[in-house]
C-alpha cells in the first residue's frame, strides 16, 4: 500500500497560520531548503486559522505596552502559563503583525488617520485586537497561501499525517506516515526536521466550533509518539456557538468582538444573567467565566426553547452590526436568524485546547528533530486563552518555528537516521484493519457516544463522579472501536477518514480526563463542581503526560515557574 516515498529537509504537517508562516520564514532564511507541507484540505481552504473572525492581539499603541499584554495573558491563564512562552508571544507579536503586512501583504482595517484599527476584546486592559472586519482569518490565510505558491513550496493537498515516524531508539522523529485521501494510498515522508502544526480542534464534544476536518490529529499523533504533553485538562469553551439543529456547522462561533462591542446575553426567562456572575464586566468577562455562567443557567432550567441562551446585539443598531460583523450576519441569515435586529440562540462550544506538547520558545519538543507550533503546543495560555491570542500564537510561533527550523538545518543539515523498519508496516496494518473485519458499521454511533460522554462528563462543568463515568465509557467505546468495520474502496472513503479522526479523539479524551481528575480545584477553563474554588496553595502546578506501555496516560506535576512575574503581581493585576 506504499504509493511512494518522499524525502524533504523540512516536513510541515498542517497549513494554517503556524504551518504557513513556518514554511515562509524557513524558506526566506534559506531558499534552497526542500520544504514539504501536508494538509487535509485544499490550499488555503481549511483549518481554524481561516475561520478566525475576531482578530490578532498585538501592542501597537504608545499607550499600550508588552507589560500590559503579558499581565492580561497571565491573568487570563490564571497564573499557570509558561511565562517564557507568554512573554515571547506578546513581545514578538509586534514585529510579526508588521511583517504580515510588509512581507506577506495581509492588510488590516484602518482608523481615519491611517493607523491600524484595534478593537476591544474581553479580558484585556487595552483595546489591542487588530482585524479585517470579522473575516480576519480569510485575509491572513489567503495572502499567506499566495506567498507559499509564489515561492513554489511543495504542498500535498487532501493528504493527512496519520502518525509520526521514529528511529529504532524512539527518540528521533524521522518524518510521518501520510495517507493520500484521494487515492487511499500511503506515503512515507521522511525529513531531517518535522513540524506538527495541525491545530487542536476539540471536536470530541457535542457542540464544537472547529470545522468537521479538525479532529485533534496533531495532539493524538504527538501523544502516541511519546511526546511530553502538558495541561491537557484545559479545554476552552467559547461562550457563543450557534445552535443549529442537525447541521455540521452547529457550534460555529459568533466572535468575541460582538460582546466586546456591547451585545447582551439573556437566559430563557429574558434575564441578562451575566450581571449576576460578573457584575463589574458582565458580558465582557473572559470566555471561561461566560461559558460556565451560560452552562449553569442552562442546567438550572433557565434555557431558551432551542436549549441554550440568546445573544442580542439589536440595541447597538442594525447599521452598526451589519457594518462591523458582516460575516456573522450572513452566517446567521443562512439559518433564519437576524443578528442585526434580534436575538440569536447560542451555547458554549468546545473551541480551543490550551494544553499540548511541551515546547520552548524555539518550538522544540521532548523528541529530537520534532518541532510544534500553534494550538498543538501547550503553555502559552495557561488555563484559559484570551480572545485574539489564538491567531496571535499561531502566527508568532509559526514565525519562531520557521526561524528555528532554518537554524536547525544550518547546524544539523544531515538526513535523519533510518526509520524503524518495522514501524511503517505496523502502522499501515493498524489503519487498514477495519477493512478486514466482519464487525458492525457503527462508526458514527460510537463517535456520537464519545461526543456525548465528553460533553456531559468532562465538559464545561466537571466532578469526580462524572469523570469516573467518563473513564468507563471511553474505555468501553475504545473496545467497541476494535470491532468496527469499514467497507468500500479506499479512495475518498469518508468513513475511513472519520475512523482515523475518531482514534485521535479517543486518545485525546483519555488525556483530558486523566488530567482533569488530577486537578482537584477549579481554575480558569477547568471548573469542578466538587471543588468549586480556586486554590492557589495547592493548584499552582502544571500537569505533564506521557503514554505508558499499556497505552494509558501517565501523569506527573511540576510547580509553576514564576520566572518573570510573581504570583502576587499576577493576582493583583486589574484588567
mmCIF file of C-alpha atoms in Angstrom, residues 103-492:
data_model
loop_
_atom_site.group_PDB
_atom_site.id
_atom_site.type_symbol
_atom_site.label_atom_id
_atom_site.label_comp_id
_atom_site.label_asym_id
_atom_site.label_seq_id
_atom_site.Cartn_x
_atom_site.Cartn_y
_atom_site.Cartn_z
ATOM 1 C CA UNK A 103 6.314 40.975 3.722
ATOM 2 C CA UNK A 104 3.182 38.973 3.038
ATOM 3 C CA UNK A 105 0.545 41.548 2.083
ATOM 4 C CA UNK A 106 -2.028 40.985 4.848
ATOM 5 C CA UNK A 107 -3.828 44.301 5.297
ATOM 6 C CA UNK A 108 -5.995 45.139 8.278
ATOM 7 C CA UNK A 109 -8.685 47.729 8.998
ATOM 8 C CA UNK A 110 -7.556 51.336 9.453
ATOM 9 C CA UNK A 111 -8.570 54.353 11.501
ATOM 10 C CA UNK A 112 -9.327 57.611 9.638
ATOM 11 C CA UNK A 113 -5.747 58.781 10.320
ATOM 12 C CA UNK A 114 -4.312 55.673 8.628
ATOM 13 C CA UNK A 115 -3.218 53.850 11.771
ATOM 14 C CA UNK A 116 -4.242 50.234 12.259
ATOM 15 C CA UNK A 117 -7.636 49.933 13.981
ATOM 16 C CA UNK A 118 -7.678 47.953 17.226
ATOM 17 C CA UNK A 119 -10.967 46.872 18.764
ATOM 18 C CA UNK A 120 -11.949 45.732 22.266
ATOM 19 C CA UNK A 121 -11.888 42.098 23.306
ATOM 20 C CA UNK A 122 -12.819 40.547 26.650
ATOM 21 C CA UNK A 123 -10.166 40.195 29.319
ATOM 22 C CA UNK A 124 -7.878 42.974 28.071
ATOM 23 C CA UNK A 125 -6.744 46.182 29.749
ATOM 24 C CA UNK A 126 -6.343 47.904 26.366
ATOM 25 C CA UNK A 127 -8.154 47.670 23.012
ATOM 26 C CA UNK A 128 -5.403 45.867 21.060
ATOM 27 C CA UNK A 129 -7.167 43.497 18.646
ATOM 28 C CA UNK A 130 -6.173 44.039 15.004
ATOM 29 C CA UNK A 131 -8.710 42.740 12.484
ATOM 30 C CA UNK A 132 -10.128 42.738 8.953
ATOM 31 C CA UNK A 133 -13.823 43.267 9.684
ATOM 32 C CA UNK A 134 -14.951 39.981 11.198
ATOM 33 C CA UNK A 135 -13.218 37.928 8.488
ATOM 34 C CA UNK A 136 -9.622 38.312 9.684
ATOM 35 C CA UNK A 137 -8.608 34.705 9.098
ATOM 36 C CA UNK A 138 -9.657 34.725 5.452
ATOM 37 C CA UNK A 139 -7.460 37.768 4.797
ATOM 38 C CA UNK A 140 -4.454 36.230 6.532
ATOM 39 C CA UNK A 141 -4.665 32.736 5.080
ATOM 40 C CA UNK A 142 -5.477 33.948 1.565
ATOM 41 C CA UNK A 143 -2.444 36.221 1.454
ATOM 42 C CA UNK A 144 -0.098 33.660 3.030
ATOM 43 C CA UNK A 145 -1.248 30.943 0.630
ATOM 44 C CA UNK A 146 -0.382 33.257 -2.254
ATOM 45 C CA UNK A 147 3.099 33.650 -0.808
ATOM 46 C CA UNK A 148 3.500 29.864 -0.446
ATOM 47 C CA UNK A 149 2.583 29.460 -4.118
ATOM 48 C CA UNK A 150 4.843 32.320 -5.172
ATOM 49 C CA UNK A 151 7.806 30.563 -3.525
ATOM 50 C CA UNK A 152 6.822 27.247 -5.138
ATOM 51 C CA UNK A 153 6.831 25.441 -1.772
ATOM 52 C CA UNK A 154 5.505 21.906 -2.325
ATOM 53 C CA UNK A 155 2.073 21.191 -0.850
ATOM 54 C CA UNK A 156 0.343 17.814 -0.641
ATOM 55 C CA UNK A 157 -3.379 18.616 -0.694
ATOM 56 C CA UNK A 158 -6.080 16.293 0.632
ATOM 57 C CA UNK A 159 -3.420 14.295 2.423
ATOM 58 C CA UNK A 160 -3.182 13.669 6.144
ATOM 59 C CA UNK A 161 -0.477 12.526 8.523
ATOM 60 C CA UNK A 162 -1.678 9.516 10.496
ATOM 61 C CA UNK A 163 1.360 9.032 12.742
ATOM 62 C CA UNK A 164 4.898 10.276 13.253
ATOM 63 C CA UNK A 165 7.786 8.018 12.251
ATOM 64 C CA UNK A 166 10.790 7.450 14.526
ATOM 65 C CA UNK A 167 14.123 5.670 14.510
ATOM 66 C CA UNK A 168 14.770 2.469 16.498
ATOM 67 C CA UNK A 169 15.833 4.445 19.568
ATOM 68 C CA UNK A 170 12.375 6.047 19.713
ATOM 69 C CA UNK A 171 13.967 9.426 20.455
ATOM 70 C CA UNK A 172 14.362 10.855 16.952
ATOM 71 C CA UNK A 173 11.457 11.696 14.661
ATOM 72 C CA UNK A 174 12.191 10.828 11.044
ATOM 73 C CA UNK A 175 9.016 12.098 9.379
ATOM 74 C CA UNK A 176 5.437 10.868 9.160
ATOM 75 C CA UNK A 177 3.232 8.275 7.527
ATOM 76 C CA UNK A 178 0.864 10.149 5.214
ATOM 77 C CA UNK A 179 -2.457 8.988 3.800
ATOM 78 C CA UNK A 180 -3.346 10.344 0.374
ATOM 79 C CA UNK A 181 -7.101 10.583 0.896
ATOM 80 C CA UNK A 182 -7.798 10.997 -2.830
ATOM 81 C CA UNK A 183 -6.173 7.676 -3.729
ATOM 82 C CA UNK A 184 -6.404 5.812 -0.434
ATOM 83 C CA UNK A 185 -2.674 5.107 -0.539
ATOM 84 C CA UNK A 186 0.090 5.703 1.977
ATOM 85 C CA UNK A 187 3.140 7.917 1.546
ATOM 86 C CA UNK A 188 6.273 7.507 3.623
ATOM 87 C CA UNK A 189 7.521 11.080 4.140
ATOM 88 C CA UNK A 190 10.979 11.366 5.680
ATOM 89 C CA UNK A 191 12.599 14.625 6.742
ATOM 90 C CA UNK A 192 15.533 15.974 8.700
ATOM 91 C CA UNK A 193 13.103 18.036 10.800
ATOM 92 C CA UNK A 194 9.347 17.724 11.295
ATOM 93 C CA UNK A 195 6.913 20.419 12.441
ATOM 94 C CA UNK A 196 3.468 19.476 13.754
ATOM 95 C CA UNK A 197 1.088 22.422 13.274
ATOM 96 C CA UNK A 198 -2.282 20.801 12.655
ATOM 97 C CA UNK A 199 -4.254 22.937 15.125
ATOM 98 C CA UNK A 200 -6.071 21.302 18.014
ATOM 99 C CA UNK A 201 -9.771 21.398 17.169
ATOM 100 C CA UNK A 202 -11.601 19.718 20.087
ATOM 101 C CA UNK A 203 -14.409 18.206 18.017
ATOM 102 C CA UNK A 204 -14.878 15.366 20.527
ATOM 103 C CA UNK A 205 -17.741 17.327 22.142
ATOM 104 C CA UNK A 206 -21.424 17.668 21.184
ATOM 105 C CA UNK A 207 -21.033 21.384 20.441
ATOM 106 C CA UNK A 208 -17.733 22.382 18.858
ATOM 107 C CA UNK A 209 -16.508 25.415 16.968
ATOM 108 C CA UNK A 210 -13.838 23.974 14.625
ATOM 109 C CA UNK A 211 -14.856 22.670 11.214
ATOM 110 C CA UNK A 212 -15.518 18.969 10.517
ATOM 111 C CA UNK A 213 -11.983 18.284 9.222
ATOM 112 C CA UNK A 214 -10.499 19.245 12.602
ATOM 113 C CA UNK A 215 -10.111 16.250 14.908
ATOM 114 C CA UNK A 216 -7.192 16.786 17.321
ATOM 115 C CA UNK A 217 -4.974 14.868 14.875
ATOM 116 C CA UNK A 218 -1.724 16.513 15.915
ATOM 117 C CA UNK A 219 -2.346 16.014 19.628
ATOM 118 C CA UNK A 220 -3.109 12.336 19.059
ATOM 119 C CA UNK A 221 -0.011 11.810 16.930
ATOM 120 C CA UNK A 222 2.230 13.628 19.393
ATOM 121 C CA UNK A 223 0.917 11.572 22.310
ATOM 122 C CA UNK A 224 1.326 8.249 20.505
ATOM 123 C CA UNK A 225 4.871 9.209 19.509
ATOM 124 C CA UNK A 226 5.803 9.674 23.173
ATOM 125 C CA UNK A 227 5.991 13.468 23.220
ATOM 126 C CA UNK A 228 5.650 15.067 26.656
ATOM 127 C CA UNK A 229 2.217 16.727 26.821
ATOM 128 C CA UNK A 230 1.058 19.395 29.284
ATOM 129 C CA UNK A 231 -2.106 20.821 30.879
ATOM 130 C CA UNK A 232 -4.487 18.701 28.825
ATOM 131 C CA UNK A 233 -7.358 19.331 31.255
ATOM 132 C CA UNK A 234 -7.626 22.871 29.929
ATOM 133 C CA UNK A 235 -10.217 22.869 27.121
ATOM 134 C CA UNK A 236 -11.710 26.240 26.267
ATOM 135 C CA UNK A 237 -15.406 26.509 25.548
ATOM 136 C CA UNK A 238 -16.323 29.611 23.581
ATOM 137 C CA UNK A 239 -19.481 31.153 25.070
ATOM 138 C CA UNK A 240 -21.382 31.790 21.859
ATOM 139 C CA UNK A 241 -21.630 28.900 19.413
ATOM 140 C CA UNK A 242 -24.672 28.937 17.119
ATOM 141 C CA UNK A 243 -27.412 26.421 17.863
ATOM 142 C CA UNK A 244 -28.424 24.885 14.529
ATOM 143 C CA UNK A 245 -30.265 21.594 14.835
ATOM 144 C CA UNK A 246 -28.862 18.779 12.723
ATOM 145 C CA UNK A 247 -26.214 20.861 10.937
ATOM 146 C CA UNK A 248 -22.461 20.183 10.750
ATOM 147 C CA UNK A 249 -21.908 23.899 11.389
ATOM 148 C CA UNK A 250 -23.726 23.760 14.746
ATOM 149 C CA UNK A 251 -21.390 25.331 17.293
ATOM 150 C CA UNK A 252 -19.764 27.743 14.828
ATOM 151 C CA UNK A 253 -18.948 30.972 16.553
ATOM 152 C CA UNK A 254 -20.290 34.438 16.997
ATOM 153 C CA UNK A 255 -16.989 36.038 17.865
ATOM 154 C CA UNK A 256 -15.759 37.911 20.901
ATOM 155 C CA UNK A 257 -15.961 41.336 19.305
ATOM 156 C CA UNK A 258 -19.753 41.153 19.409
ATOM 157 C CA UNK A 259 -19.741 41.048 23.203
ATOM 158 C CA UNK A 260 -16.839 43.485 23.253
ATOM 159 C CA UNK A 261 -18.981 45.963 21.319
ATOM 160 C CA UNK A 262 -21.834 45.663 23.813
ATOM 161 C CA UNK A 263 -24.057 42.701 22.886
ATOM 162 C CA UNK A 264 -26.084 41.250 25.768
ATOM 163 C CA UNK A 265 -26.749 37.649 26.847
ATOM 164 C CA UNK A 266 -30.223 36.620 28.051
ATOM 165 C CA UNK A 267 -31.478 33.381 29.539
ATOM 166 C CA UNK A 268 -34.818 31.773 28.676
ATOM 167 C CA UNK A 269 -36.578 33.988 31.233
ATOM 168 C CA UNK A 270 -35.351 37.125 29.472
ATOM 169 C CA UNK A 271 -32.870 37.956 32.264
ATOM 170 C CA UNK A 272 -29.456 39.464 31.494
ATOM 171 C CA UNK A 273 -27.779 36.884 33.703
ATOM 172 C CA UNK A 274 -24.097 37.901 33.329
ATOM 173 C CA UNK A 275 -24.774 40.759 35.753
ATOM 174 C CA UNK A 276 -25.182 38.097 38.433
ATOM 175 C CA UNK A 277 -21.951 36.224 37.639
ATOM 176 C CA UNK A 278 -19.581 39.086 36.744
ATOM 177 C CA UNK A 279 -21.237 42.353 37.870
ATOM 178 C CA UNK A 280 -18.227 44.556 37.050
ATOM 179 C CA UNK A 281 -17.758 43.458 33.422
ATOM 180 C CA UNK A 282 -20.896 41.384 32.650
ATOM 181 C CA UNK A 283 -20.677 40.093 29.032
ATOM 182 C CA UNK A 284 -17.081 41.277 28.705
ATOM 183 C CA UNK A 285 -15.867 38.713 31.226
ATOM 184 C CA UNK A 286 -13.336 36.143 29.991
ATOM 185 C CA UNK A 287 -14.505 33.159 27.979
ATOM 186 C CA UNK A 288 -14.272 30.665 30.820
ATOM 187 C CA UNK A 289 -16.481 32.794 33.064
ATOM 188 C CA UNK A 290 -19.124 33.456 30.391
ATOM 189 C CA UNK A 291 -19.216 29.836 29.195
ATOM 190 C CA UNK A 292 -19.590 28.489 32.712
ATOM 191 C CA UNK A 293 -22.271 31.057 33.549
ATOM 192 C CA UNK A 294 -24.263 30.166 30.429
ATOM 193 C CA UNK A 295 -23.914 26.430 31.105
ATOM 194 C CA UNK A 296 -25.106 26.819 34.700
ATOM 195 C CA UNK A 297 -28.140 28.806 33.514
ATOM 196 C CA UNK A 298 -28.944 26.064 31.013
ATOM 197 C CA UNK A 299 -28.538 23.277 33.585
ATOM 198 C CA UNK A 300 -30.752 25.176 36.052
ATOM 199 C CA UNK A 301 -33.597 25.050 33.530
ATOM 200 C CA UNK A 302 -33.343 28.701 32.516
ATOM 201 C CA UNK A 303 -32.549 27.901 28.890
ATOM 202 C CA UNK A 304 -34.348 29.196 25.823
ATOM 203 C CA UNK A 305 -36.557 26.934 23.727
ATOM 204 C CA UNK A 306 -33.617 25.953 21.497
ATOM 205 C CA UNK A 307 -31.799 24.599 24.563
ATOM 206 C CA UNK A 308 -29.199 27.331 25.085
ATOM 207 C CA UNK A 309 -29.230 31.066 25.817
ATOM 208 C CA UNK A 310 -29.581 34.064 23.493
ATOM 209 C CA UNK A 311 -27.207 36.797 22.391
ATOM 210 C CA UNK A 312 -28.766 40.116 21.359
ATOM 211 C CA UNK A 313 -26.995 42.957 19.564
ATOM 212 C CA UNK A 314 -30.105 44.741 18.226
ATOM 213 C CA UNK A 315 -29.766 47.640 20.674
ATOM 214 C CA UNK A 316 -26.419 48.538 19.027
ATOM 215 C CA UNK A 317 -28.318 49.422 15.855
ATOM 216 C CA UNK A 318 -28.740 47.336 12.725
ATOM 217 C CA UNK A 319 -26.437 49.581 10.674
ATOM 218 C CA UNK A 320 -23.580 49.212 13.186
ATOM 219 C CA UNK A 321 -23.949 45.427 13.419
ATOM 220 C CA UNK A 322 -24.190 44.922 9.653
ATOM 221 C CA UNK A 323 -21.158 47.136 9.030
ATOM 222 C CA UNK A 324 -18.903 45.657 11.706
ATOM 223 C CA UNK A 325 -19.951 41.997 11.668
ATOM 224 C CA UNK A 326 -20.945 41.209 8.072
ATOM 225 C CA UNK A 327 -19.648 37.637 8.144
ATOM 226 C CA UNK A 328 -21.615 36.713 11.239
ATOM 227 C CA UNK A 329 -24.766 38.437 9.971
ATOM 228 C CA UNK A 330 -24.514 36.468 6.746
ATOM 229 C CA UNK A 331 -23.973 33.168 8.547
ATOM 230 C CA UNK A 332 -26.903 33.767 10.886
ATOM 231 C CA UNK A 333 -29.143 34.714 7.956
ATOM 232 C CA UNK A 334 -28.385 31.364 6.295
ATOM 233 C CA UNK A 335 -30.166 29.679 9.206
ATOM 234 C CA UNK A 336 -33.050 32.109 9.575
ATOM 235 C CA UNK A 337 -31.603 34.369 12.292
ATOM 236 C CA UNK A 338 -31.314 38.175 12.014
ATOM 237 C CA UNK A 339 -28.305 39.090 14.168
ATOM 238 C CA UNK A 340 -28.639 42.814 13.436
ATOM 239 C CA UNK A 341 -32.248 43.062 14.603
ATOM 240 C CA UNK A 342 -32.976 40.327 17.117
ATOM 241 C CA UNK A 343 -31.724 37.625 19.493
ATOM 242 C CA UNK A 344 -29.884 34.522 18.279
ATOM 243 C CA UNK A 345 -29.702 31.204 20.246
ATOM 244 C CA UNK A 346 -26.203 30.162 21.308
ATOM 245 C CA UNK A 347 -24.471 27.623 23.537
ATOM 246 C CA UNK A 348 -20.965 27.162 24.935
ATOM 247 C CA UNK A 349 -18.973 25.420 22.223
ATOM 248 C CA UNK A 350 -15.698 23.438 22.539
ATOM 249 C CA UNK A 351 -13.225 25.702 20.867
ATOM 250 C CA UNK A 352 -9.548 25.502 21.801
ATOM 251 C CA UNK A 353 -7.059 23.245 23.577
ATOM 252 C CA UNK A 354 -4.802 25.256 25.883
ATOM 253 C CA UNK A 355 -2.747 22.134 26.570
ATOM 254 C CA UNK A 356 -0.492 20.384 24.087
ATOM 255 C CA UNK A 357 3.115 19.385 23.572
ATOM 256 C CA UNK A 358 5.650 20.890 25.942
ATOM 257 C CA UNK A 359 7.744 23.272 23.840
ATOM 258 C CA UNK A 360 10.312 26.014 24.335
ATOM 259 C CA UNK A 361 10.364 29.393 22.598
ATOM 260 C CA UNK A 362 12.033 27.760 19.559
ATOM 261 C CA UNK A 363 9.184 25.223 19.330
ATOM 262 C CA UNK A 364 11.425 22.289 20.236
ATOM 263 C CA UNK A 365 9.798 19.296 21.969
ATOM 264 C CA UNK A 366 10.948 16.391 24.139
ATOM 265 C CA UNK A 367 11.784 14.373 20.984
ATOM 266 C CA UNK A 368 14.746 15.121 18.733
ATOM 267 C CA UNK A 369 14.047 16.628 15.305
ATOM 268 C CA UNK A 370 10.428 17.342 16.271
ATOM 269 C CA UNK A 371 9.007 20.865 16.472
ATOM 270 C CA UNK A 372 5.475 22.001 17.347
ATOM 271 C CA UNK A 373 3.737 25.351 16.770
ATOM 272 C CA UNK A 374 0.246 26.753 17.240
ATOM 273 C CA UNK A 375 -2.575 25.007 19.068
ATOM 274 C CA UNK A 376 -0.694 21.686 19.129
ATOM 275 C CA UNK A 377 1.694 23.291 21.646
ATOM 276 C CA UNK A 378 0.823 23.962 25.282
ATOM 277 C CA UNK A 379 1.818 26.509 27.882
ATOM 278 C CA UNK A 380 1.321 29.879 26.202
ATOM 279 C CA UNK A 381 -2.202 30.442 27.509
ATOM 280 C CA UNK A 382 -2.100 28.605 30.834
ATOM 281 C CA UNK A 383 -5.618 27.681 31.909
ATOM 282 C CA UNK A 384 -7.552 29.960 29.553
ATOM 283 C CA UNK A 385 -6.839 31.723 26.264
ATOM 284 C CA UNK A 386 -7.831 35.326 25.737
ATOM 285 C CA UNK A 387 -9.808 36.004 22.579
ATOM 286 C CA UNK A 388 -7.377 37.335 19.966
ATOM 287 C CA UNK A 389 -4.402 35.465 21.452
ATOM 288 C CA UNK A 390 -5.086 32.324 19.391
ATOM 289 C CA UNK A 391 -4.218 33.548 15.894
ATOM 290 C CA UNK A 392 -1.515 35.601 17.600
ATOM 291 C CA UNK A 393 0.010 32.381 18.975
ATOM 292 C CA UNK A 394 -0.221 30.579 15.631
ATOM 293 C CA UNK A 395 1.437 33.482 13.825
ATOM 294 C CA UNK A 396 4.132 34.259 16.387
ATOM 295 C CA UNK A 397 5.106 30.641 16.939
ATOM 296 C CA UNK A 398 4.884 29.823 13.242
ATOM 297 C CA UNK A 399 7.450 32.597 12.754
ATOM 298 C CA UNK A 400 9.503 31.289 15.698
ATOM 299 C CA UNK A 401 9.386 27.757 14.277
ATOM 300 C CA UNK A 402 10.413 28.836 10.782
ATOM 301 C CA UNK A 403 13.470 30.657 12.075
ATOM 302 C CA UNK A 404 14.353 27.763 14.404
ATOM 303 C CA UNK A 405 13.966 25.195 11.615
ATOM 304 C CA UNK A 406 16.278 27.202 9.369
ATOM 305 C CA UNK A 407 18.876 27.357 12.167
ATOM 306 C CA UNK A 408 18.470 23.642 12.848
ATOM 307 C CA UNK A 409 19.080 22.807 9.205
ATOM 308 C CA UNK A 410 22.129 25.079 9.092
ATOM 309 C CA UNK A 411 23.591 23.317 12.130
ATOM 310 C CA UNK A 412 22.282 19.770 11.561
ATOM 311 C CA UNK A 413 21.629 19.627 7.845
ATOM 312 C CA UNK A 414 22.009 15.896 7.559
ATOM 313 C CA UNK A 415 19.484 13.261 6.580
ATOM 314 C CA UNK A 416 17.536 11.826 9.505
ATOM 315 C CA UNK A 417 18.522 8.464 10.958
ATOM 316 C CA UNK A 418 16.842 5.403 9.469
ATOM 317 C CA UNK A 419 13.170 4.956 10.306
ATOM 318 C CA UNK A 420 12.457 1.888 12.403
ATOM 319 C CA UNK A 421 11.959 -0.655 9.573
ATOM 320 C CA UNK A 422 9.018 -2.366 11.287
ATOM 321 C CA UNK A 423 7.143 0.818 12.147
ATOM 322 C CA UNK A 424 5.685 1.675 8.741
ATOM 323 C CA UNK A 425 4.244 -1.784 8.202
ATOM 324 C CA UNK A 426 2.746 -1.920 11.681
ATOM 325 C CA UNK A 427 1.088 1.460 11.259
ATOM 326 C CA UNK A 428 -0.375 0.601 7.863
ATOM 327 C CA UNK A 429 -1.765 -2.644 9.251
ATOM 328 C CA UNK A 430 -3.349 -0.729 12.136
ATOM 329 C CA UNK A 431 -5.148 1.761 9.902
ATOM 330 C CA UNK A 432 -6.188 -0.818 7.302
ATOM 331 C CA UNK A 433 -7.531 -3.266 9.899
ATOM 332 C CA UNK A 434 -11.217 -2.145 9.723
ATOM 333 C CA UNK A 435 -11.415 -3.202 6.058
ATOM 334 C CA UNK A 436 -10.791 -6.824 7.018
ATOM 335 C CA UNK A 437 -13.296 -7.091 9.845
ATOM 336 C CA UNK A 438 -16.727 -8.675 9.977
ATOM 337 C CA UNK A 439 -17.994 -6.311 12.671
ATOM 338 C CA UNK A 440 -20.720 -3.684 12.582
ATOM 339 C CA UNK A 441 -20.555 -0.436 10.652
ATOM 340 C CA UNK A 442 -21.429 1.709 13.655
ATOM 341 C CA UNK A 443 -18.650 4.285 13.472
ATOM 342 C CA UNK A 444 -20.967 7.301 13.586
ATOM 343 C CA UNK A 445 -22.919 5.868 16.524
ATOM 344 C CA UNK A 446 -19.718 5.365 18.530
ATOM 345 C CA UNK A 447 -18.376 8.783 17.606
ATOM 346 C CA UNK A 448 -21.597 10.426 18.802
ATOM 347 C CA UNK A 449 -21.437 8.414 22.022
ATOM 348 C CA UNK A 450 -17.927 9.752 22.636
ATOM 349 C CA UNK A 451 -19.069 13.323 21.999
ATOM 350 C CA UNK A 452 -21.977 12.967 24.427
ATOM 351 C CA UNK A 453 -19.723 11.339 27.016
ATOM 352 C CA UNK A 454 -17.243 14.205 26.882
ATOM 353 C CA UNK A 455 -19.924 16.911 26.816
ATOM 354 C CA UNK A 456 -21.783 15.522 29.828
ATOM 355 C CA UNK A 457 -18.861 14.317 31.940
ATOM 356 C CA UNK A 458 -15.686 16.225 31.033
ATOM 357 C CA UNK A 459 -17.129 19.442 29.627
ATOM 358 C CA UNK A 460 -17.800 22.928 30.934
ATOM 359 C CA UNK A 461 -18.550 21.655 34.483
ATOM 360 C CA UNK A 462 -16.865 18.525 35.888
ATOM 361 C CA UNK A 463 -16.818 16.415 39.064
ATOM 362 C CA UNK A 464 -15.202 13.199 40.254
ATOM 363 C CA UNK A 465 -18.302 11.031 39.786
ATOM 364 C CA UNK A 466 -18.941 12.175 36.224
ATOM 365 C CA UNK A 467 -15.293 11.823 35.250
ATOM 366 C CA UNK A 468 -15.155 8.287 36.661
ATOM 367 C CA UNK A 469 -18.158 7.565 34.434
ATOM 368 C CA UNK A 470 -16.273 9.087 31.515
ATOM 369 C CA UNK A 471 -13.289 6.780 32.074
ATOM 370 C CA UNK A 472 -15.550 3.723 31.969
ATOM 371 C CA UNK A 473 -17.440 4.932 28.907
ATOM 372 C CA UNK A 474 -14.315 5.915 26.969
ATOM 373 C CA UNK A 475 -12.749 2.517 27.690
ATOM 374 C CA UNK A 476 -15.939 0.763 26.562
ATOM 375 C CA UNK A 477 -16.119 2.847 23.378
ATOM 376 C CA UNK A 478 -12.464 2.065 22.655
ATOM 377 C CA UNK A 479 -13.130 -1.669 22.992
ATOM 378 C CA UNK A 480 -16.107 -1.457 20.650
ATOM 379 C CA UNK A 481 -13.977 0.524 18.180
ATOM 380 C CA UNK A 482 -11.711 -2.520 17.826
ATOM 381 C CA UNK A 483 -14.546 -4.351 16.072
ATOM 382 C CA UNK A 484 -15.651 -1.556 13.732
ATOM 383 C CA UNK A 485 -15.906 -2.418 10.082
ATOM 384 C CA UNK A 486 -15.212 -0.050 7.176
ATOM 385 C CA UNK A 487 -16.387 -1.012 3.699
ATOM 386 C CA UNK A 488 -15.950 0.391 0.211
ATOM 387 C CA UNK A 489 -12.867 1.420 -1.719
ATOM 388 C CA UNK A 490 -10.039 3.303 -0.015
ATOM 389 C CA UNK A 491 -10.100 6.322 -2.325
ATOM 390 C CA UNK A 492 -12.132 9.234 -0.934
#
